Amino acid sequence: MASVLPPIENLTDRFRTLPGIGRKTAARLALAFVDMTEEEAKAFAEAVLEVKSGVGRCPVCNNLCEAGKLCGICSDDSRDKSVICVVEDVRAVMAMERVRDYNGLYHVLGGVLSPLDGIGPEQLKLAELLERIRDNDVKEVIIATNPTPDGETTALYIAKLLKPAGIKTSRLAYGIPVGGDLEYADEMTLMRAMEGRRSIL
Amino acid sequence: MASVLPPIENLTDRFRTLPGIGRKTAARLALAFVDMTEEEAKAFAEAVLEVKSGVGRCPVCNNLCEAGKLCGICSDDSRDKSVICVVEDVRAVMAMERVRDYNGLYHVLGGVLSPLDGIGPEQLKLAELLERIRDNDVKEVIIATNPTPDGETTALYIAKLLKPAGIKTSRLAYGIPVGGDLEYADEMTLMRAMEGRRSIL
C-alpha cells in the first residue's frame, strides 16, 4: 500500500504542533501547499521566519513587540502608566485594544495557574509584575484573566499577592454579554449578573 | 493605539489563504510561532519548502508523488490496472488506501463540477481519464466522488461520458454508516439505504 509522502507527513506533523490543530486538519493544511505556487510557498516560509526574527517580547509587560524594543503600548507616552491590566496572553491584549477605551498599560502573564499542567506561580510573569509595581507609581491593577476556573484562581492569587502593597485591585465585571439572550445564559453567569446589578437612574 | 506587528499580520494573512482557516484561527496560529524556538520555526519553514520541491503530481492519475516520478500506486506492479477509482481529491485516495481493501488504480479529478464556482469539465482531469481508458485495458471505473450535490452531478457526468466506450461504471453504495444510529440518519440516506437493501441469507 502506498503510504503518505515523507514531505507531506513532515509538514503535517509540524502543523500538529500548533494549538488546536488535530490530525485531519493538519493533513488538510499540509496538502494545501501542494497546489500553491512556488512563490506562495516561499512567502509563507519567509513569513514564518520573519515572525521569529522580527518579533520579541516586551521586557516590561511581556506583550509582543519588535525584537529588542519596548512594545508600542509601553513606549506610548500618552498612556496612563498608573494603571496595569493583567491578562493571560497576547490575544487578550489585542481584544482589549480593539475596544479603544482602555488607556493604561498591560501585563501579560503568559498563562494561568494550572497545577494539573504543572504551571505554578514561577511559570508566570508574576515576579516581574511585583517588580513593576514596586518600581513604578501604580495606582490600580485590573485583573482581566479569563472567567474560567483557572483564570479565577489566578485572579484571586494575584489579588492576595498585591494586597500587602496596598494597591487597588479590581476584576472585570461578570454579567450577560451585550446582545445575548437570558434564555441561553448559564446559571453562574445569571447569578453573577444579579449580584452585580446596578441602579439605572 | 498599538496595532498588530507587521510580521504577525503578514503570517496571519498567509494562514488565511489556507482552506478552512478564518481570521481568528489564523491569528491564533500566527501567534503560536512567537513562542516557538528558533529551530522549530526553521523546521516549519523548511517543511513548507520541501513540500513544494519534493512533491509533485503523478502524470498518470494526478495523485501526489515524488516530483518527476509516477506515484506509488501507479508504479506498483501488484495492483490491478484494469480498475480505476475516480475520486475528487488526494484526501479521498488516502481515505480509500486506509481501508487496504481496494487494489486497483485511482484517478484524481482535482475537484467536482461546480458551475457556480466556474468549475467546468475542462478544469477537471476528465480528458486525461478518457485518454487512460482509451490507451489501457480498463474493465471498470468506480466513481467515488463525494455524496454531495456537486459530487453526484459529476458522477453522472462521468458515467455518461464513459458510456460510449462500453466500460462498466459503478458508484459507491449509499447507506447508513457502520456504527451509526438510524435516529440520526437523514431521510435521503435512509431512503437510499432502503433502495440498496440486500438479502442477508
mmCIF file with all atom_site columns, N, CA and C in Angstrom, chain A residues 3-25:
data_model
loop_
_atom_site.group_PDB
_atom_site.id
_atom_site.type_symbol
_atom_site.label_atom_id
_atom_site.label_alt_id
_atom_site.label_comp_id
_atom_site.label_asym_id
_atom_site.label_entity_id
_atom_site.label_seq_id
_atom_site.pdbx_PDB_ins_code
_atom_site.Cartn_x
_atom_site.Cartn_y
_atom_site.Cartn_z
_atom_site.occupancy
_atom_site.B_iso_or_equiv
_atom_site.pdbx_formal_charge
_atom_site.auth_seq_id
_atom_site.auth_comp_id
_atom_site.auth_asym_id
_atom_site.auth_atom_id
_atom_site.pdbx_PDB_model_num
ATOM 1  N N  . SER A 1 3  ? 2.038  4.696  1.088  1.00 0.00 ? 3  SER A N  1
ATOM 2  C CA . SER A 1 3  ? 1.838  5.498  2.285  1.00 0.00 ? 3  SER A CA 1
ATOM 3  C C  . SER A 1 3  ? 1.961  6.971  1.911  1.00 0.00 ? 3  SER A C  1
ATOM 4  N N  . VAL A 1 4  ? 1.768  7.842  2.902  1.00 0.00 ? 4  VAL A N  1
ATOM 5  C CA . VAL A 1 4  ? 1.847  9.275  2.650  1.00 0.00 ? 4  VAL A CA 1
ATOM 6  C C  . VAL A 1 4  ? 3.303  9.645  2.352  1.00 0.00 ? 4  VAL A C  1
ATOM 7  N N  . LEU A 1 5  ? 3.500  10.592 1.456  1.00 0.00 ? 5  LEU A N  1
ATOM 8  C CA . LEU A 1 5  ? 4.860  11.008 1.096  1.00 0.00 ? 5  LEU A CA 1
ATOM 9  C C  . LEU A 1 5  ? 5.554  11.666 2.280  1.00 0.00 ? 5  LEU A C  1
ATOM 10 N N  . PRO A 1 6  ? 6.841  11.416 2.474  1.00 0.00 ? 6  PRO A N  1
ATOM 11 C CA . PRO A 1 6  ? 7.544  11.976 3.645  1.00 0.00 ? 6  PRO A CA 1
ATOM 12 C C  . PRO A 1 6  ? 7.422  13.498 3.790  1.00 0.00 ? 6  PRO A C  1
ATOM 13 N N  . PRO A 1 7  ? 7.562  14.288 2.714  1.00 0.00 ? 7  PRO A N  1
ATOM 14 C CA . PRO A 1 7  ? 7.452  15.744 2.929  1.00 0.00 ? 7  PRO A CA 1
ATOM 15 C C  . PRO A 1 7  ? 6.071  16.158 3.433  1.00 0.00 ? 7  PRO A C  1
ATOM 16 N N  . ILE A 1 8  ? 5.038  15.487 2.934  1.00 0.00 ? 8  ILE A N  1
ATOM 17 C CA . ILE A 1 8  ? 3.675  15.797 3.382  1.00 0.00 ? 8  ILE A CA 1
ATOM 18 C C  . ILE A 1 8  ? 3.518  15.404 4.851  1.00 0.00 ? 8  ILE A C  1
ATOM 19 N N  . GLU A 1 9  ? 4.014  14.235 5.160  1.00 0.00 ? 9  GLU A N  1
ATOM 20 C CA . GLU A 1 9  ? 3.915  13.742 6.530  1.00 0.00 ? 9  GLU A CA 1
ATOM 21 C C  . GLU A 1 9  ? 4.651  14.674 7.491  1.00 0.00 ? 9  GLU A C  1
ATOM 22 N N  . ASN A 1 10 ? 5.810  15.118 7.061  1.00 0.00 ? 10 ASN A N  1
ATOM 23 C CA . ASN A 1 10 ? 6.623  16.015 7.866  1.00 0.00 ? 10 ASN A CA 1
ATOM 24 C C  . ASN A 1 10 ? 5.884  17.329 8.148  1.00 0.00 ? 10 ASN A C  1
ATOM 25 N N  . LEU A 1 11 ? 5.322  17.919 7.083  1.00 0.00 ? 11 LEU A N  1
ATOM 26 C CA . LEU A 1 11 ? 4.610  19.191 7.257  1.00 0.00 ? 11 LEU A CA 1
ATOM 27 C C  . LEU A 1 11 ? 3.355  18.987 8.109  1.00 0.00 ? 11 LEU A C  1
ATOM 28 N N  . THR A 1 12 ? 2.702  17.832 7.923  1.00 0.00 ? 12 THR A N  1
ATOM 29 C CA . THR A 1 12 ? 1.523  17.516 8.738  1.00 0.00 ? 12 THR A CA 1
ATOM 30 C C  . THR A 1 12 ? 1.903  17.486 10.221 1.00 0.00 ? 12 THR A C  1
ATOM 31 N N  . ASP A 1 13 ? 3.032  16.830 10.513 1.00 0.00 ? 13 ASP A N  1
ATOM 32 C CA . ASP A 1 13 ? 3.488  16.770 11.902 1.00 0.00 ? 13 ASP A CA 1
ATOM 33 C C  . ASP A 1 13 ? 3.771  18.166 12.446 1.00 0.00 ? 13 ASP A C  1
ATOM 34 N N  . ARG A 1 14 ? 4.341  19.024 11.605 1.00 0.00 ? 14 ARG A N  1
ATOM 35 C CA . ARG A 1 14 ? 4.635  20.400 12.027 1.00 0.00 ? 14 ARG A CA 1
ATOM 36 C C  . ARG A 1 14 ? 3.350  21.136 12.369 1.00 0.00 ? 14 ARG A C  1
ATOM 37 N N  . PHE A 1 15 ? 2.347  20.972 11.514 1.00 0.00 ? 15 PHE A N  1
ATOM 38 C CA . PHE A 1 15 ? 1.078  21.657 11.763 1.00 0.00 ? 15 PHE A CA 1
ATOM 39 C C  . PHE A 1 15 ? 0.420  21.157 13.045 1.00 0.00 ? 15 PHE A C  1
ATOM 40 N N  . ARG A 1 16 ? 0.640  19.862 13.341 1.00 0.00 ? 16 ARG A N  1
ATOM 41 C CA . ARG A 1 16 ? 0.011  19.307 14.545 1.00 0.00 ? 16 ARG A CA 1
ATOM 42 C C  . ARG A 1 16 ? 0.572  19.921 15.816 1.00 0.00 ? 16 ARG A C  1
ATOM 43 N N  . THR A 1 17 ? 1.764  20.510 15.735 1.00 0.00 ? 17 THR A N  1
ATOM 44 C CA . THR A 1 17 ? 2.318  21.133 16.939 1.00 0.00 ? 17 THR A CA 1
ATOM 45 C C  . THR A 1 17 ? 1.629  22.471 17.238 1.00 0.00 ? 17 THR A C  1
ATOM 46 N N  . LEU A 1 18 ? 0.868  22.995 16.275 1.00 0.00 ? 18 LEU A N  1
ATOM 47 C CA . LEU A 1 18 ? 0.197  24.280 16.501 1.00 0.00 ? 18 LEU A CA 1
ATOM 48 C C  . LEU A 1 18 ? -1.054 24.069 17.351 1.00 0.00 ? 18 LEU A C  1
ATOM 49 N N  . PRO A 1 19 ? -1.438 25.087 18.132 1.00 0.00 ? 19 PRO A N  1
ATOM 50 C CA . PRO A 1 19 ? -2.570 24.919 19.054 1.00 0.00 ? 19 PRO A CA 1
ATOM 51 C C  . PRO A 1 19 ? -3.885 24.704 18.313 1.00 0.00 ? 19 PRO A C  1
ATOM 52 N N  . GLY A 1 20 ? -4.632 23.697 18.755 1.00 0.00 ? 20 GLY A N  1
ATOM 53 C CA . GLY A 1 20 ? -5.968 23.476 18.207 1.00 0.00 ? 20 GLY A CA 1
ATOM 54 C C  . GLY A 1 20 ? -5.994 22.803 16.854 1.00 0.00 ? 20 GLY A C  1
ATOM 55 N N  . ILE A 1 21 ? -4.868 22.278 16.406 1.00 0.00 ? 21 ILE A N  1
ATOM 56 C CA . ILE A 1 21 ? -4.830 21.609 15.107 1.00 0.00 ? 21 ILE A CA 1
ATOM 57 C C  . ILE A 1 21 ? -4.681 20.108 15.323 1.00 0.00 ? 21 ILE A C  1
ATOM 58 N N  . GLY A 1 22 ? -5.677 19.348 14.893 1.00 0.00 ? 22 GLY A N  1
ATOM 59 C CA . GLY A 1 22 ? -5.642 17.895 15.028 1.00 0.00 ? 22 GLY A CA 1
ATOM 60 C C  . GLY A 1 22 ? -5.103 17.220 13.784 1.00 0.00 ? 22 GLY A C  1
ATOM 61 N N  . ARG A 1 23 ? -5.172 15.902 13.770 1.00 0.00 ? 23 ARG A N  1
ATOM 62 C CA . ARG A 1 23 ? -4.575 15.127 12.680 1.00 0.00 ? 23 ARG A CA 1
ATOM 63 C C  . ARG A 1 23 ? -5.188 15.465 11.326 1.00 0.00 ? 23 ARG A C  1
ATOM 64 N N  . LYS A 1 24 ? -6.514 15.506 11.265 1.00 0.00 ? 24 LYS A N  1
ATOM 65 C CA . LYS A 1 24 ? -7.169 15.714 9.972  1.00 0.00 ? 24 LYS A CA 1
ATOM 66 C C  . LYS A 1 24 ? -6.941 17.118 9.445  1.00 0.00 ? 24 LYS A C  1
ATOM 67 N N  . THR A 1 25 ? -7.056 18.103 10.334 1.00 0.00 ? 25 THR A N  1
ATOM 68 C CA . THR A 1 25 ? -6.844 19.486 9.910  1.00 0.00 ? 25 THR A CA 1
ATOM 69 C C  . THR A 1 25 ? -5.405 19.666 9.454  1.00 0.00 ? 25 THR A C  1
#
